[in-house]
Structures are given as C-alpha cells and as structure tokens.
Tab-separated table of C-alpha atoms and ligand atoms in Angstrom:
chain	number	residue	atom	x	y	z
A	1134	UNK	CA	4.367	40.478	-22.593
A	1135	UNK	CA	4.771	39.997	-18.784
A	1136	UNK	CA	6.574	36.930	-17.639
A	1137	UNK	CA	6.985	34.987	-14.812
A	1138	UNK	CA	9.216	31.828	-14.181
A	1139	UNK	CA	8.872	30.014	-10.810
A	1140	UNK	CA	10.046	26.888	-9.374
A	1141	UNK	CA	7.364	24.046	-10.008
A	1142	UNK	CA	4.640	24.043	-7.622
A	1143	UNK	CA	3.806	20.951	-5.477
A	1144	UNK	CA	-0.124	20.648	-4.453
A	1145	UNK	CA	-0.259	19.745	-0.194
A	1146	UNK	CA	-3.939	18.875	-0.745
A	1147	UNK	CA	-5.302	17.140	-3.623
A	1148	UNK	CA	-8.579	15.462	-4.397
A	1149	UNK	CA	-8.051	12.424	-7.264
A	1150	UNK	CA	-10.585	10.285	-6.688
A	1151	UNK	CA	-10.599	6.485	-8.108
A	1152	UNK	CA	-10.475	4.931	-11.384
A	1153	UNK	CA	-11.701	7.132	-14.429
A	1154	UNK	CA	-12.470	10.025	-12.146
A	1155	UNK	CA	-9.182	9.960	-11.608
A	1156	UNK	CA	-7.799	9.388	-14.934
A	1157	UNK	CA	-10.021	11.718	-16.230
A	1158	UNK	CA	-8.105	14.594	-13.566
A	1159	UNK	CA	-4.926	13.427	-12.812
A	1160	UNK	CA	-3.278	14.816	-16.099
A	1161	UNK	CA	-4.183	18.458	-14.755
A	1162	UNK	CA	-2.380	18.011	-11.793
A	1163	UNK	CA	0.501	16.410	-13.606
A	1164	UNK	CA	0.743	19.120	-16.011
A	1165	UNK	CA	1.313	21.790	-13.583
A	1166	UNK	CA	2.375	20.403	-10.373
A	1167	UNK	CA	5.862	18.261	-9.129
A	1168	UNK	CA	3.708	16.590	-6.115
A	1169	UNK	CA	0.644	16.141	-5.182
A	1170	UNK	CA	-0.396	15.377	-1.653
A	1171	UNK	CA	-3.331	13.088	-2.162
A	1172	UNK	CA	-6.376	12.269	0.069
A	1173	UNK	CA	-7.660	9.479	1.098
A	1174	UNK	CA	-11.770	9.932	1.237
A	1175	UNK	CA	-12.265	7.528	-1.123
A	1176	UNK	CA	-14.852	5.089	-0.474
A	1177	UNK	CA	-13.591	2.886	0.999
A	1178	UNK	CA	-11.131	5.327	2.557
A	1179	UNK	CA	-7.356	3.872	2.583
A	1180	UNK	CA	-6.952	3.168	5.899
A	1181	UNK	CA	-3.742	1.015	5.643
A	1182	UNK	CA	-0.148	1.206	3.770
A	1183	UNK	CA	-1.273	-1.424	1.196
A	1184	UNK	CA	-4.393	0.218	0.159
A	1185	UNK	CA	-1.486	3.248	0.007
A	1186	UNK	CA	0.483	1.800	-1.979
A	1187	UNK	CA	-2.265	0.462	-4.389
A	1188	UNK	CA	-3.695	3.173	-4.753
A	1189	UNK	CA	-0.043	5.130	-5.202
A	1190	UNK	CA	0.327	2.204	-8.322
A	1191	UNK	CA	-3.127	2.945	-9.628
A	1192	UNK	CA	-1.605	6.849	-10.160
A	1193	UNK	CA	1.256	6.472	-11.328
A	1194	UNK	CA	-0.400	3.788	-14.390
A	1195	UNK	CA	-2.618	6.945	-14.980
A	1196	UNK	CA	0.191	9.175	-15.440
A	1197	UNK	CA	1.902	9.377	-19.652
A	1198	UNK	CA	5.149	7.961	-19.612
A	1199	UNK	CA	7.064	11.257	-19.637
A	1200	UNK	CA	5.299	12.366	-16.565
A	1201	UNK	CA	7.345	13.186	-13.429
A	1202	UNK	CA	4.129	13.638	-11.671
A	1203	UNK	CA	4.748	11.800	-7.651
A	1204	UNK	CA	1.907	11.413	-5.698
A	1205	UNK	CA	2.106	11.502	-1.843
A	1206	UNK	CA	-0.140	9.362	-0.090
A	1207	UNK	CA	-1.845	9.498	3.123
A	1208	UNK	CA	-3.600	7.483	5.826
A	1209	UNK	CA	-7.047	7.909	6.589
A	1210	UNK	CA	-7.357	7.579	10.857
A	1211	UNK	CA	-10.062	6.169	12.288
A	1212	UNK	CA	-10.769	5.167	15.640
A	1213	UNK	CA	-9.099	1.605	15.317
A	1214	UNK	CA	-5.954	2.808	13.230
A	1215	UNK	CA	-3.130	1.316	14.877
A	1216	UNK	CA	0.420	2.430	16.452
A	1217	UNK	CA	1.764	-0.925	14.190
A	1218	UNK	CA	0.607	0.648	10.861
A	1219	UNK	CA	1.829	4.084	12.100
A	1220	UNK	CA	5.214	2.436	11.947
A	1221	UNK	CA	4.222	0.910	8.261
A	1222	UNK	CA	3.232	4.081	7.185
A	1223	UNK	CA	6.468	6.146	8.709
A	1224	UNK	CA	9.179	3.525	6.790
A	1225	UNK	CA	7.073	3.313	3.260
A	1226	UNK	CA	8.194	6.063	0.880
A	1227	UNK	CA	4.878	6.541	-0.734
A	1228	UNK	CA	3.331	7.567	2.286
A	1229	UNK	CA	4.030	11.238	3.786
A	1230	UNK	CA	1.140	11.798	6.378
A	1231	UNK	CA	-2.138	10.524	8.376
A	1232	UNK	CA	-5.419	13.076	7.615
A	1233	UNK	CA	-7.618	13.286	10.305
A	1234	UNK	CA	-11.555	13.536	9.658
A	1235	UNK	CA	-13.851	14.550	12.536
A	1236	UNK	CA	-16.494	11.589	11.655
A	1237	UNK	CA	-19.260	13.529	8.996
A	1238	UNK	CA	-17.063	16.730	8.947
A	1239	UNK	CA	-17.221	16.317	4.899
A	1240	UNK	CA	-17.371	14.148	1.888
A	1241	UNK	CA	-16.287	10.445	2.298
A	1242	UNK	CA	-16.148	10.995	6.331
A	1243	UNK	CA	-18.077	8.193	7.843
A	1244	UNK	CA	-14.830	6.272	9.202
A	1245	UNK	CA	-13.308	9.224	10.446
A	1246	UNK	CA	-12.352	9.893	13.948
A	1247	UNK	CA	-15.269	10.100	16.891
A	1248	UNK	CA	-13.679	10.834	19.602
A	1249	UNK	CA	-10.094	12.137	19.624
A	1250	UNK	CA	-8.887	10.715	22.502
A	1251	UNK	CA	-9.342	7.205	21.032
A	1252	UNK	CA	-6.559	8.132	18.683
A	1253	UNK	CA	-3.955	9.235	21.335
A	1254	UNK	CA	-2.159	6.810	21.402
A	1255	UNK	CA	-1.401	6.644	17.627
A	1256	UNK	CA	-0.688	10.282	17.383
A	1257	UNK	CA	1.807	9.461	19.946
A	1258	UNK	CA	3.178	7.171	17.941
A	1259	UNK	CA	2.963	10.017	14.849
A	1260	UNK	CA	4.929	12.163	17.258
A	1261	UNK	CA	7.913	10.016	17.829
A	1262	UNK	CA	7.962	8.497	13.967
A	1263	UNK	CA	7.990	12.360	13.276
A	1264	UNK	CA	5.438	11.805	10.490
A	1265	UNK	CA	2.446	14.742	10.035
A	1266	UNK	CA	-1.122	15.093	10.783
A	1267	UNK	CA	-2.853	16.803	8.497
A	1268	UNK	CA	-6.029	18.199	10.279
A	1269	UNK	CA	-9.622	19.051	8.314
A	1270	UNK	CA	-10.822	21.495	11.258
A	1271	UNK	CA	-14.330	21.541	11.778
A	1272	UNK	CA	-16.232	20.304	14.903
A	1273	UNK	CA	-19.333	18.813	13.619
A	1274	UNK	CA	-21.653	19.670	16.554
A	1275	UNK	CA	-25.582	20.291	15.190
A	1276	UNK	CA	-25.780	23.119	17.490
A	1277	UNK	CA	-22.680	24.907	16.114
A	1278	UNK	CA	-23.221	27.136	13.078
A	1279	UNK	CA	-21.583	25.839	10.121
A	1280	UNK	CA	-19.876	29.622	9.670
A	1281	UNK	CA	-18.572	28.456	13.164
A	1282	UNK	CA	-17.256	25.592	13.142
A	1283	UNK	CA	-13.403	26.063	11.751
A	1284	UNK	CA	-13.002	28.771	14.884
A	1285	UNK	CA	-14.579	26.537	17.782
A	1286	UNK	CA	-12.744	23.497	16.526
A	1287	UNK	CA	-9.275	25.973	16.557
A	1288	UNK	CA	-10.236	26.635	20.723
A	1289	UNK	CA	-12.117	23.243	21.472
A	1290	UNK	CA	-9.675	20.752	19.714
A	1291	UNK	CA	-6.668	22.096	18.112
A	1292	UNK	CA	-5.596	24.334	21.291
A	1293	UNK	CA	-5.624	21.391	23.132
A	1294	UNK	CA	-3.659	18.698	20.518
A	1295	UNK	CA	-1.043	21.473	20.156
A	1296	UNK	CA	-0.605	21.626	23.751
A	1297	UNK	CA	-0.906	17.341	24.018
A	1298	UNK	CA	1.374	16.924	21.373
A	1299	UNK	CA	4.177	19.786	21.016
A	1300	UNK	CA	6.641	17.690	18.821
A	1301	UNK	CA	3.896	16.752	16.380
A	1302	UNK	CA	4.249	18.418	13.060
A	1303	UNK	CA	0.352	19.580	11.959
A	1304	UNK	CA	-0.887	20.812	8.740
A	1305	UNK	CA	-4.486	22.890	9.316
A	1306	UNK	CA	-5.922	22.291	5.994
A	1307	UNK	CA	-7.750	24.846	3.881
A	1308	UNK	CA	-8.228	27.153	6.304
A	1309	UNK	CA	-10.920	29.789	5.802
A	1310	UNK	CA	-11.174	32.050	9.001
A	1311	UNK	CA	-9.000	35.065	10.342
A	1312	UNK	CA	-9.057	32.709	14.048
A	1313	UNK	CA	-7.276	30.306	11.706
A	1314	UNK	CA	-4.465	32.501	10.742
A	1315	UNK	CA	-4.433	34.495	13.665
A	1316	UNK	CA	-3.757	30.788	15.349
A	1317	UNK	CA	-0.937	29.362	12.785
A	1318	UNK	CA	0.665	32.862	13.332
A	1319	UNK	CA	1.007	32.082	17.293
A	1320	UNK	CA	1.791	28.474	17.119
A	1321	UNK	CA	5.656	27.241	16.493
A	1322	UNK	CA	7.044	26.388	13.333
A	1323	UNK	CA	5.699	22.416	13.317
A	1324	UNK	CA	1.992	23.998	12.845
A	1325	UNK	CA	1.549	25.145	9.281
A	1326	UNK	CA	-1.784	25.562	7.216
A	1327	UNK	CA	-2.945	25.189	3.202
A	1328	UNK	CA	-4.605	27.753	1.391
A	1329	UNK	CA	-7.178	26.636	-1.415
A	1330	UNK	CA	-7.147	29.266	-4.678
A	1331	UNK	CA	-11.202	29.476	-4.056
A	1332	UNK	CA	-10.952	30.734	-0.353
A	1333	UNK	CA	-8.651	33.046	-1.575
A	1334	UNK	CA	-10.525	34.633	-4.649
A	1335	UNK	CA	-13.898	34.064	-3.338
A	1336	UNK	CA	-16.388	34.537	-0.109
A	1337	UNK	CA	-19.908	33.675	0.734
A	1338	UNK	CA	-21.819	36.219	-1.359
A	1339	UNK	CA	-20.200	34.766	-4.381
A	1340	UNK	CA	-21.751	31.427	-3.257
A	1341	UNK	CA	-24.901	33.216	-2.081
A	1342	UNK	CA	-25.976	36.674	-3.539
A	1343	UNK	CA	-28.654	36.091	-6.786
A	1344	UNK	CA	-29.191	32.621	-6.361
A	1345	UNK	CA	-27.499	29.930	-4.192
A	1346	UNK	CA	-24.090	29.011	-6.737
A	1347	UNK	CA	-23.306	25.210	-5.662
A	1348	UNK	CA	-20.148	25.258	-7.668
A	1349	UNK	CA	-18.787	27.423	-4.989
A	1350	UNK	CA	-20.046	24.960	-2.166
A	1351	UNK	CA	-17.061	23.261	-0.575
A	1352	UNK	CA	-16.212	22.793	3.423
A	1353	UNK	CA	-15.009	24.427	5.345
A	1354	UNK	CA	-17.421	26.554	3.534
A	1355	UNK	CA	-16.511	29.980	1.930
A	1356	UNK	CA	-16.905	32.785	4.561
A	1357	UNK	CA	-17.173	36.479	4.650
A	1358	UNK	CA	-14.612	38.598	3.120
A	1359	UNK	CA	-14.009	41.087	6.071
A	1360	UNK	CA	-12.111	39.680	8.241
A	1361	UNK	CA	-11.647	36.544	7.081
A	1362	UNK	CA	-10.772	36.199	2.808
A	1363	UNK	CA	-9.137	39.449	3.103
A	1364	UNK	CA	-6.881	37.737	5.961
A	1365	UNK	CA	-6.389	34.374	3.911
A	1366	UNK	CA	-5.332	36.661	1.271
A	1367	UNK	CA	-2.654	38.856	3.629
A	1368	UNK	CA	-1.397	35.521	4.941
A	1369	UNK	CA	-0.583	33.706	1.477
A	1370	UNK	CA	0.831	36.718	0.318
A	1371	UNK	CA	2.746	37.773	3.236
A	1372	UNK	CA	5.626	35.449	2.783
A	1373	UNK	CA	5.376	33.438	6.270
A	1374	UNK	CA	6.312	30.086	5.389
A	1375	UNK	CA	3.854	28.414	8.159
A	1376	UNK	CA	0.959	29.206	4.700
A	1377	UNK	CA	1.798	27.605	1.883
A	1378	UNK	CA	-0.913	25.966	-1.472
A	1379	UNK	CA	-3.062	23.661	-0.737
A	1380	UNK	CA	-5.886	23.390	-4.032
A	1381	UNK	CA	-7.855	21.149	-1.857
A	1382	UNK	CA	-9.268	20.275	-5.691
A	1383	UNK	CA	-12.216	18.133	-5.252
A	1384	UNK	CA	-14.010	17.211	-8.455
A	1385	UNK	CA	-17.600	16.104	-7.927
A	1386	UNK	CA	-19.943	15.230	-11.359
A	1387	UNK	CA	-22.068	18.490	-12.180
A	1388	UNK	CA	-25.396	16.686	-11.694
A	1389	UNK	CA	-23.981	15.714	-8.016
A	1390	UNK	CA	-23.377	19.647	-7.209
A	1391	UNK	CA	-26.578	21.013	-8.738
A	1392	UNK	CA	-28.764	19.411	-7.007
A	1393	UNK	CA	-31.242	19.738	-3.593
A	1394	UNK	CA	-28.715	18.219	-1.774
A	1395	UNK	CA	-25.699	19.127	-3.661
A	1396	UNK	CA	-22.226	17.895	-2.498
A	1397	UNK	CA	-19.572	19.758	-1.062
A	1398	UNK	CA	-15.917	20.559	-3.173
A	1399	UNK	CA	-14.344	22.795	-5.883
A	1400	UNK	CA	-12.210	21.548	-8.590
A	1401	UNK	CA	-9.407	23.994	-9.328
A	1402	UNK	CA	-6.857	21.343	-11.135
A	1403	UNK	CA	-7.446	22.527	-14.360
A	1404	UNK	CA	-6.128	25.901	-13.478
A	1405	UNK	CA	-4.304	25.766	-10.421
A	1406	UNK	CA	-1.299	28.049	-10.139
A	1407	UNK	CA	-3.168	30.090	-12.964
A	1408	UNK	CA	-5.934	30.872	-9.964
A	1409	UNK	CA	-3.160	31.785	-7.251
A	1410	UNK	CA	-1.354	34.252	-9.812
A	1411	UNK	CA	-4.625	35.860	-10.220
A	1412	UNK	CA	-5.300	35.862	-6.715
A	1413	UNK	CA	-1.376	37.149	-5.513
A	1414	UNK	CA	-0.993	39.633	-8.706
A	1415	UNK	CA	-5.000	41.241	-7.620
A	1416	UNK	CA	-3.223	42.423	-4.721
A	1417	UNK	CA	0.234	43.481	-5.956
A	1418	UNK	CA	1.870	40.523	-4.935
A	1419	UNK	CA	3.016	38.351	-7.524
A	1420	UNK	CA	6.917	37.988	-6.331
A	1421	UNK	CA	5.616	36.424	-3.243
A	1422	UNK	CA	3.445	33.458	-5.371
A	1423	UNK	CA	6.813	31.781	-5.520
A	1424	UNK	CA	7.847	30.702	-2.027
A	1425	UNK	CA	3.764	29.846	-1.237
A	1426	UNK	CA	3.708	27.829	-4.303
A	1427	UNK	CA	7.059	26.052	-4.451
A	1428	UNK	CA	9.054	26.835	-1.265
A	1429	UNK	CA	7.397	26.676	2.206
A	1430	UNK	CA	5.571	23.247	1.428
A	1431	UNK	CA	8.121	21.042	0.321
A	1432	UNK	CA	10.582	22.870	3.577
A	1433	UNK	CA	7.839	21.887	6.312
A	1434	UNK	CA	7.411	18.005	4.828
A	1435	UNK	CA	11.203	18.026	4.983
A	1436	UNK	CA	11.440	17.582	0.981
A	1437	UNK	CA	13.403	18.553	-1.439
A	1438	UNK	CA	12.241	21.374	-3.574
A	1439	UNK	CA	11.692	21.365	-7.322
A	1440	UNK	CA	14.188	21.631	-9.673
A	1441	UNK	CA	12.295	22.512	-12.979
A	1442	UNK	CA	10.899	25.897	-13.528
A	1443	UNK	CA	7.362	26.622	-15.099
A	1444	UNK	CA	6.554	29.983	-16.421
A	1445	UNK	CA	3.494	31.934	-16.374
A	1446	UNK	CA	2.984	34.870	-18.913
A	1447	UNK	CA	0.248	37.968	-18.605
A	1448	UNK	CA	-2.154	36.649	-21.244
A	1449	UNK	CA	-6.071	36.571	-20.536
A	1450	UNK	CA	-7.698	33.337	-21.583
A	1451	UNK	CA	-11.582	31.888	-20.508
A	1452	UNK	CA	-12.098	29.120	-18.431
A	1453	UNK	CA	-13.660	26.295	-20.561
A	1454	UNK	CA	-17.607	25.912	-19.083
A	1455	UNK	CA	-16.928	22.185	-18.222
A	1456	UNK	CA	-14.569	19.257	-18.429
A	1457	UNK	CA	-14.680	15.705	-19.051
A	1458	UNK	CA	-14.879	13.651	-15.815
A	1459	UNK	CA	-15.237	9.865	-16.291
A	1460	UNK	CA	-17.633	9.849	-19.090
A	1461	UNK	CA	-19.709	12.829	-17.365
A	1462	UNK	CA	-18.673	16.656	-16.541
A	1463	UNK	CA	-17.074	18.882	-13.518
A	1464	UNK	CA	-17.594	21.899	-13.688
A	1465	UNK	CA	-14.292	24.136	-13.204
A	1466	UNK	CA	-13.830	27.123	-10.583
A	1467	UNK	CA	-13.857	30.195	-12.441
A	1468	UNK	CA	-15.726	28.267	-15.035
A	1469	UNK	CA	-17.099	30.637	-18.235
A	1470	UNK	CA	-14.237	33.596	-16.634
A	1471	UNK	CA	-11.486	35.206	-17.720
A	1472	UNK	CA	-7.645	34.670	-16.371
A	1473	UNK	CA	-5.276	36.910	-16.009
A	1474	UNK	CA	-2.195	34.519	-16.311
A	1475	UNK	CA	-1.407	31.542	-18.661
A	1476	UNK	CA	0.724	28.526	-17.726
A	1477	UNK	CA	3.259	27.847	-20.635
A	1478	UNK	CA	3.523	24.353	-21.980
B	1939	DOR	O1	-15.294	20.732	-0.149
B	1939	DOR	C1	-14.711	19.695	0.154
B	1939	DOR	N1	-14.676	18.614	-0.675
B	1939	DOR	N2	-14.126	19.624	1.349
B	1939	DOR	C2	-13.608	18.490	1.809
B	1939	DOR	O2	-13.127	18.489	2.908
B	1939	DOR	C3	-13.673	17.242	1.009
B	1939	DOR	C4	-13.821	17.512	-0.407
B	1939	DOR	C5	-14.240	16.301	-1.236
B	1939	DOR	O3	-13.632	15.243	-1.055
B	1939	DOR	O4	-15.123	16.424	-2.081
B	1940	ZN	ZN1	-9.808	18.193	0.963
C-alpha cells in the first residue's frame, strides 16, 4: 500500500464558528491540523483583542485534553478599528493577523470595511507593527458580475494597497481566478495567497450543470476551469511558496444551504488534507502537497513549522453523507464520494 508521511499541516483559513457549532467542528480540525488560522465573522464579529482572546479560551475548552490543536486569532477591521488596538493585537500571542471584509462581500460582513481609505491609517500602523492583513478580495459593486469581482478588486484595490503599503505583509485569501495568481506571481515575497481544497477540485459546472448544487456555493464563488481551476491547480502544485492551504472551511446547517436563498461556504474539515492529496496526486503531484501543506504557511507568518509527522496511505474510503453540527447537520464537500487517500490515526 502507498504511503505518504508529511509534516503536520497548519490551516491559514478556518471557519469555527461559536459555541456548539464549534464544538461540534473543531475536533476535525484538531485531528488533522497543528494550527488553525481562525476567522472572525462571527456575529458579533471580534473586533477587539479581548473578544480575541475569549474567543481563543472558548477553543481551546473545546479541544480533548491531549490535543495540541493552537488556534490563531484574528481581528475583524472595520471602519472605526483603531491604531491603539493594532498595537494590542501586535503584542498578544493569540492574535496573528487583522482580516479585512469589503462591507457585504460575504457571510457575517455587515461591519466590514466601507471605504478603504478610512482604514489607512491603521494599516499603517499594521505596516510598522509588521503584523498581516489578510484580504477577502471581492469588490461588492451591483454592477460588477459576481464571476468578476475577485479580478476588478485585484486592479481597483489591491494594485493600489500594494503600491500604498510596500512593507505590509498580505495574505489574498482563497483565491479563485488565473488574474489572482498571475498577480501573487508578480508581487514580492510579503504578498502570498490561500488555496481552498474546493477551488482546487471543483469549478462552476459542478455547482451548476443538472441542477443548481448549493453545497458547492461559497464566495468568491467557484469559477470556470479553463483558465482559472486549472491555474489554482498549477500554482498549489508548482512549489512557489507565495501559495500555500487555506480550507477556508465554513460549515453552514444543511437547511441554511438548501434553500431559495441559500448561504454561501463549504465545509472541508472533515477531510482536509485528504481533499488536497486527491487534488495534488490527480495531477501527478503528490511530493509537492508537502511544502503547500506544512511549509510555505508557517515561513510567511514567521512561525515555526511542525514537528510531528502525519501520514496518509492510498486507501479509497466514502465521504459520510452528513455530519453532526450542533444538534443539526453540514453537509461535507465531497459528501456521498469516494477518496483516494486516508489520514492515519
Ligand atoms: O463561502 C464563504 N463562506 N466565503 C466566505 O468568505 C465566508 C464563509 C462563511 O463564513 O460562511
Ligand atoms: Zn473564509
């Protein structure tokens, strides 16, 4: 049987939720992952280092006793964030970064950011504390198509931040476009980008062709595979370190998905490294899952890597149709499918 041992993985974007959503996911991460980059759409969002820190104490209660699971927490900007809890947020150990929401870009969104320029000032402040921004980039314009929106936030907005704020280490999350990687190839070093496990193994017609899917909903939303999945794909696979995993697992109840207004977000915790093997071995590139998964994250947020080692070995197994979530059910990506690769435990 075909083996693989890699370093443990650490997730750079990671959905928990609150309360028993969370305790109902937060083993799945555990499991398989050293760190977990966590965001902060909650509702409220945690716009301070105290709700931080709470919430980083509400995790780690979650977590069984032998767990070495750490969660890294992040600010949620808004408008009226301040330079003063910039400086909080840069000396508290729990907290590794500030996410930045165009206002109604996606789920939990309201408080996020109107107008950039309002926040200059405290990405200034970002800049000299050398602590990251982690970008979701889409404009949210009604009169730009939502296929759209990633690319003409990349030349309205992003050109211009990189060019405002050169020192500033960025993170493009979840990136779904060829303009994306195209861009992250030509910026410096301090710009990297996340790649979820769904925009790599699936495009629009999976969401779209016989029947509209809304387990495959999630934004950005999935786009077409020539140019842009089969780009995500070269990128994670190509063993630039400016690309490294990002699950962007977002679990949602099943009634909230299949609905007439069904939410956006694909949970991939239950299966996370298990969904990049498939994706990396698909294309003959297994030996580069390693520095993707384990490597080029922890290297850009200036951690340590992993010590421990998991291994993966070459045996099919079927997604289970739906999981637990807080007394209600998720529904998994790849849900009802087969796997090509097992975590061992
Ligand atoms: O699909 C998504 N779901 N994209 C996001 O940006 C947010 C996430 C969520 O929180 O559900
Ligand atoms: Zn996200």
């Amino acid at each position: 049987m075909e083996k693989i041992t890699l370093t443990k993985p650490d997730d750079w974007h990671l959905h928990l939720r609150g309360g028993d959503a969370m305790k109902s996911v937060v083993g799945m991460s555990a499991l398989q992952m050293g760190r977990g980059v966590i965001m902060p759409n909650l509702s409220p969002p945690i716009v301070s280092v105290s709700q931080a820190i709470a919430y980083h104490s509400e995790i780690m209660s979650a977590l069984s006793p032998a767990s070495v699971f750490n969660p890294l927490m992040v600010l949620y900007l808004t408008d009226s964030t301040t330079k003063k809890e910039v400086i909080a947020a840069s000396n508290a150990q729990e907290v590794h970064a500030v996410k930045l929401y165009p206002a109604g870009a996606t789920t939990n969104s309201e408080s996020g950011v109107t107008n950039l320029l309002n926040t200059y000032p405290v990405l200034e402040q970002m800049q000299k504390e050398d602590l990251p921004l982690l970008i979701h980039g889409e404009v949210t314009d009604n009169d730009i198509d939502i296929f759209d929106r990633e690319k003409v936030f990349i030349d309205r907005t992003l050109s211009r931040l990189v060019k405002d704020f050169p020192g500033l280490r960025m993170v493009l999350e979840h990136i779904t476009t060829k303009d994306a990687v195209d861009f992250i190839n030509d910026s410096h070093n301090n710009i990297a980008a996340t790649i979820t496990p769904h925009h790599l193994l699936a495009n629009r017609n999976d969401m779209l062709v016989g029947g509209i899917k809304p387990h495959f909903y999630c934004l950005p939303v999935l786009k077409r595979r020539t140019p842009h999945q089969d780009s995500l794909i070269r990128a994670a696979t190509s063993g630039s370190s400016k690309f490294f995993l990002g699950t962007d697992s977002a679990p949602h109840e099943k009634h909230q998905k299949e609905s007439a207004c069904g939410c956006a977000g694909v949970f991939s915790a239950h299966a996370a490294i298990e969904l990049y093997a498939e994706a990396f071995d698909r294309v003959g590139k297994i030996e580069m899952l390693e520095g993707f998964a384990s490597f080029f994250g922890p290297d850009f947020y200036h951690l340590p890597r992993n010590e421990e080692k998991i291994t993966l070995e070459k045996s099919k197994w079927r997604v289970p149709d739906s999981y637990n979530f807080s007394g209600s059910h998720v529904t998994p990506f790849f849900s009802g499918k087969e796997l090509s690769w097992s975590l061992l435990v």
